[in-house]
XYZ file of C-alpha atoms in Angstrom:
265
model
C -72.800 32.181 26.209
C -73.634 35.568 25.087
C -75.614 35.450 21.704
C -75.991 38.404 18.802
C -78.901 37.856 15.697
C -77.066 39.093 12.882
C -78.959 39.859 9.231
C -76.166 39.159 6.819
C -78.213 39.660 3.816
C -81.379 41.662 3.074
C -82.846 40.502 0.267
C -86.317 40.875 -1.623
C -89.047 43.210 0.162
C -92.447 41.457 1.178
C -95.649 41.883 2.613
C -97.297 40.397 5.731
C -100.175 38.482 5.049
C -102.328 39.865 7.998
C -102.613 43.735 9.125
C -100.009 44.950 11.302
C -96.445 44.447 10.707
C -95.048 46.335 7.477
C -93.386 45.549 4.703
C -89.591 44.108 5.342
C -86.552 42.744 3.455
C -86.374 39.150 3.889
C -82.944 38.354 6.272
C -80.616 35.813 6.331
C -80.311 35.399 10.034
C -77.375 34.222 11.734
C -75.843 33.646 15.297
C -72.855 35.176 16.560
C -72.043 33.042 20.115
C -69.404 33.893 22.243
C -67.840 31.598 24.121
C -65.071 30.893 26.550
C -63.014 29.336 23.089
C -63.787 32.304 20.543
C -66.721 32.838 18.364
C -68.830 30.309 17.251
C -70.872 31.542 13.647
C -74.153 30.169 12.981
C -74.813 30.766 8.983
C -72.553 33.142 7.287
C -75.069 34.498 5.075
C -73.874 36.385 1.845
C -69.901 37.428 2.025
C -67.807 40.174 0.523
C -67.171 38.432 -2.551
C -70.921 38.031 -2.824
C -71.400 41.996 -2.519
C -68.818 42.728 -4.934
C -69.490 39.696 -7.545
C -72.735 39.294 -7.432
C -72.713 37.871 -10.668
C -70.066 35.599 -10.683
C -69.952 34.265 -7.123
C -74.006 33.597 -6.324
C -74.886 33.313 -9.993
C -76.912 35.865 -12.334
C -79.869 33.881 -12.251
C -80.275 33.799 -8.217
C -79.469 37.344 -7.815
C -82.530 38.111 -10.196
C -84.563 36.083 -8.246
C -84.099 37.219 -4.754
C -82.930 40.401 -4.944
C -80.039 41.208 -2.540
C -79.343 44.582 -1.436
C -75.888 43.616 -1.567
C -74.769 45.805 1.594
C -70.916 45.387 2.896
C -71.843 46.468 6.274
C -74.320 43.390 6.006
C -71.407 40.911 5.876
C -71.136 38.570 8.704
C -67.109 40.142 8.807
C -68.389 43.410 8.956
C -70.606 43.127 11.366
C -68.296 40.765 13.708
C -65.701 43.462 13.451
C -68.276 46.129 15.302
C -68.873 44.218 17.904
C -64.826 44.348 18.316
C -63.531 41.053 17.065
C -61.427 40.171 14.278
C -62.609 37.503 11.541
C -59.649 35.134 12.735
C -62.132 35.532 16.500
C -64.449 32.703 14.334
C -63.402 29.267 15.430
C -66.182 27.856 14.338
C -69.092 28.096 11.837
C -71.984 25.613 11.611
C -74.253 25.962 8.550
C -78.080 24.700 8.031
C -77.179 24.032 4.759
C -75.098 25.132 1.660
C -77.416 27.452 -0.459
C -75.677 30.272 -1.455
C -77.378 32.467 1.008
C -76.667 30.818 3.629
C -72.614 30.091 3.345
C -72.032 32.884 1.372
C -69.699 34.377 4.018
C -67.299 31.138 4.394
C -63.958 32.939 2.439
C -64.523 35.370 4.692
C -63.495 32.962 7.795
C -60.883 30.836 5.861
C -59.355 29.474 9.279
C -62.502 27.979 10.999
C -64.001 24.701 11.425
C -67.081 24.352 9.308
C -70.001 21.786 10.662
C -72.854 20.516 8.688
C -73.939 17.317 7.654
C -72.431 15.109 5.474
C -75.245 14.306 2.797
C -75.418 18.284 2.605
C -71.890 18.101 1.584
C -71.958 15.471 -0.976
C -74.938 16.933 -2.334
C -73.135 20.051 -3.048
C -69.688 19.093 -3.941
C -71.274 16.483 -6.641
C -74.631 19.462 -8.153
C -72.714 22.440 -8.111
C -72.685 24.533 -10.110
C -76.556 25.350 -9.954
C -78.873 28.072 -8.362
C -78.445 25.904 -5.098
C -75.187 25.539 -4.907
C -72.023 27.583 -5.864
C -68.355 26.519 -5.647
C -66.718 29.849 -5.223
C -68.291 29.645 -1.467
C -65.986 27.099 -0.933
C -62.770 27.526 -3.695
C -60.986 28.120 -0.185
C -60.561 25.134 0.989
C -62.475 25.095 4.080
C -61.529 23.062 7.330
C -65.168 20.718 6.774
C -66.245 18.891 9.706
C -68.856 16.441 8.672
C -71.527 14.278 10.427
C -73.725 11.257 10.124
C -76.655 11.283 12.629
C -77.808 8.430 13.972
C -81.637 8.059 14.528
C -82.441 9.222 18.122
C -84.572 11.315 19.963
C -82.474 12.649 22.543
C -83.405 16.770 22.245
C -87.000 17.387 22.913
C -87.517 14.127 20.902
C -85.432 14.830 17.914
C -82.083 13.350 17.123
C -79.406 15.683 17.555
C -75.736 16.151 16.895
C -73.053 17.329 19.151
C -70.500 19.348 16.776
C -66.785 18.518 17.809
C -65.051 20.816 19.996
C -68.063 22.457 20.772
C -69.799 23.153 24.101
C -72.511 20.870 24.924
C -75.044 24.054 24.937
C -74.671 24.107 20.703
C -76.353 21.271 19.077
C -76.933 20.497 15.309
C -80.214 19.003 14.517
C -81.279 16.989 11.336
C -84.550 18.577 9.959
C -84.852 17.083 6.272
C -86.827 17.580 3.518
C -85.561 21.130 2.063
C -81.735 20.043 1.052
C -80.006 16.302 1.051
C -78.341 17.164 4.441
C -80.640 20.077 5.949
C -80.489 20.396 9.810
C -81.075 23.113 12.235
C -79.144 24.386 14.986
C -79.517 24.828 19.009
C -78.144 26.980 20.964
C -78.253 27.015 24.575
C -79.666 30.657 25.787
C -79.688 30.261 29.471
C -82.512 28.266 30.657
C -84.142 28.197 27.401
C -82.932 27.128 23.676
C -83.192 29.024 20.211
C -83.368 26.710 17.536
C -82.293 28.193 14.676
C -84.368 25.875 11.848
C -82.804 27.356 8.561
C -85.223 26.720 5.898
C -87.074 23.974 7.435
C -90.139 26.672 7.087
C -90.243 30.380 5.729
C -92.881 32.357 7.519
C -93.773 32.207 11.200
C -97.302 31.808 10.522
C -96.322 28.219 8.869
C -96.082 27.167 12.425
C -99.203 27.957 14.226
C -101.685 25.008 14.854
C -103.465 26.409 11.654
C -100.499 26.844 9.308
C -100.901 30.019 6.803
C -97.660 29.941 4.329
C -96.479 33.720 3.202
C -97.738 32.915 -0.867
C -94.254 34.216 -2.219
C -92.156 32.451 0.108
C -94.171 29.365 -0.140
C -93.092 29.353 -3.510
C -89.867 29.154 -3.161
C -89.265 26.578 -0.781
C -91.762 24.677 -2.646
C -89.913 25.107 -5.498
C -86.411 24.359 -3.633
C -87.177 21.076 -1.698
C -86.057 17.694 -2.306
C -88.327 15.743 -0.254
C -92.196 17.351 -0.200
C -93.367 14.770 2.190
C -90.343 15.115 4.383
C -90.704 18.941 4.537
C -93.930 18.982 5.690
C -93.755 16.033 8.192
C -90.657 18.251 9.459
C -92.676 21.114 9.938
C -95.272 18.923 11.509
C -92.525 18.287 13.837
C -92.029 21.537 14.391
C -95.411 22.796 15.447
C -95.797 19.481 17.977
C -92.256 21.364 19.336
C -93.947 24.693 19.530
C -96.710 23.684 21.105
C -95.410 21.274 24.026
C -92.198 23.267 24.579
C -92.913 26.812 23.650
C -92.015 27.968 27.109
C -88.056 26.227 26.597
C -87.294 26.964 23.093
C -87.471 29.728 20.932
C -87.876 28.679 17.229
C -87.235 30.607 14.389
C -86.370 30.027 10.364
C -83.094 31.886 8.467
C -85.459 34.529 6.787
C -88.368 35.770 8.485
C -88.043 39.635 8.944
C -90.569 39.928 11.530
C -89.494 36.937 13.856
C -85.721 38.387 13.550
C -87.005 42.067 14.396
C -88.641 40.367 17.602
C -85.474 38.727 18.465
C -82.566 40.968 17.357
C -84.782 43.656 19.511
């Protein structure tokens, strides 16, 4: 499977909280993954109706708060179609979650299959509208494809869920705490794995054996969680993955500009 790390939506500039790196826009980082049945589209981040609505599609109040720079060569469609595809390319999308920043794109790939988990979906369909979650992301009608995990530990001792229709190399993985139905996703990249953890953590420094959270950004998943004990045993989790199978998987969160600069190249 050949993988791309897309930023579909730069949003607030921040600061490193150690010497070296410089300031960056936050990212929404996505996966484009080719395979031999089309595109498969990790996160959508913010769409075209979210450049040219911001208002009315992701909601006054968010907008103020993060900051978007609102780009249309940003879009997940945009960027799909310089690489030489066409939007109709995405089969599939599987989302961490459904924040506004992260399925933002969806009307922009109104014939795919969309995977997440099914609390996440209940959760939104029954809040929204709030900050979290915004119904014109999903006005379309999209093709859901919902799961239930049972408990297991059966990838690198966490329970994981293989998406329907998918290759076995592309795995969704419950990692609670931030939303109802929060999970992260694996990809297969060769003979290692990217796990794409959404906002399971912020900052990469959250997962060293020390943790140091990025002040800002600690505030706002702080302030977004629904489970505070479950998001930090999840992290916990995290680091104990880091540190016993840092040479097979790659982690990363949907946000971090410096870990997506290291892996976008």
């Amino acid at each position: 499977m050949n993988i791309h790390h897309l930023n579909c939506g730069s949003v607030r500039e921040i600061e490193a909280t150690y010497s070296g790196p410089p300031p960056a826009h936050a990212v929404n980082h996505c996966l484009l993954v080719e395979t031999g049945d089309g595109l498969v589209l990790v996160e959508t981040g913010l769409g075209l109706d979210d450049v040219r609505d911001p208002d009315g599609t992701l909601g006054a109040e968010w907008v103020e708060m993060a900051q978007p720079v609102l780009s249309e060569e940003e879009t997940a469609v945009r960027q799909i179609e310089r690489l030489g595809f066409q939007a109709s390319d995405v089969r599939h999308i599987i989302v961490t979650h459904l924040d506004v920043d992260h399925c933002g794109g969806l009307p922009d790939f109104p014939d795919a299959h969309v995977h997440v988990l099914a609390a996440e979906l209940d959760a939104a369909l029954a809040e929204a509208p709030t900050r979290r979650y915004r119904p014109a992301h999903w006005a379309h009608g999209p093709n859901w494809v919902t799961y239930s995990p049972e408990p297991g530990d059966d990838w690198f001792g966490f329970t994981s869920v293989q998406p329907k229709g998918l290759p076995p190399g592309i795995r969704l993985i419950p990692l609670g705490g931030h939303t109802a139905g929060h999970a992260g996703v694996a990809v297969q990249d060769g003979d290692r794995w990217l796990l794409h953890c959404g906002d399971a953590y912020y900052y990469h420094r959250e997962l060293q054996p020390s943790p140091h959270p990025h002040p800002l950004m600690d505030l706002v998943q702080t302030n977004a969680e629904v489970h505070h004990d479950l998001r930090l045993g999840t992290q916990a989790r995290l680091r104990e993955l880091v540190r016993d199978h840092g040479d097979e998987v790659t982690v990363f969160s949907a946000h971090d500009p410096w870990e997506f600069a290291r892996l976008a190249g």
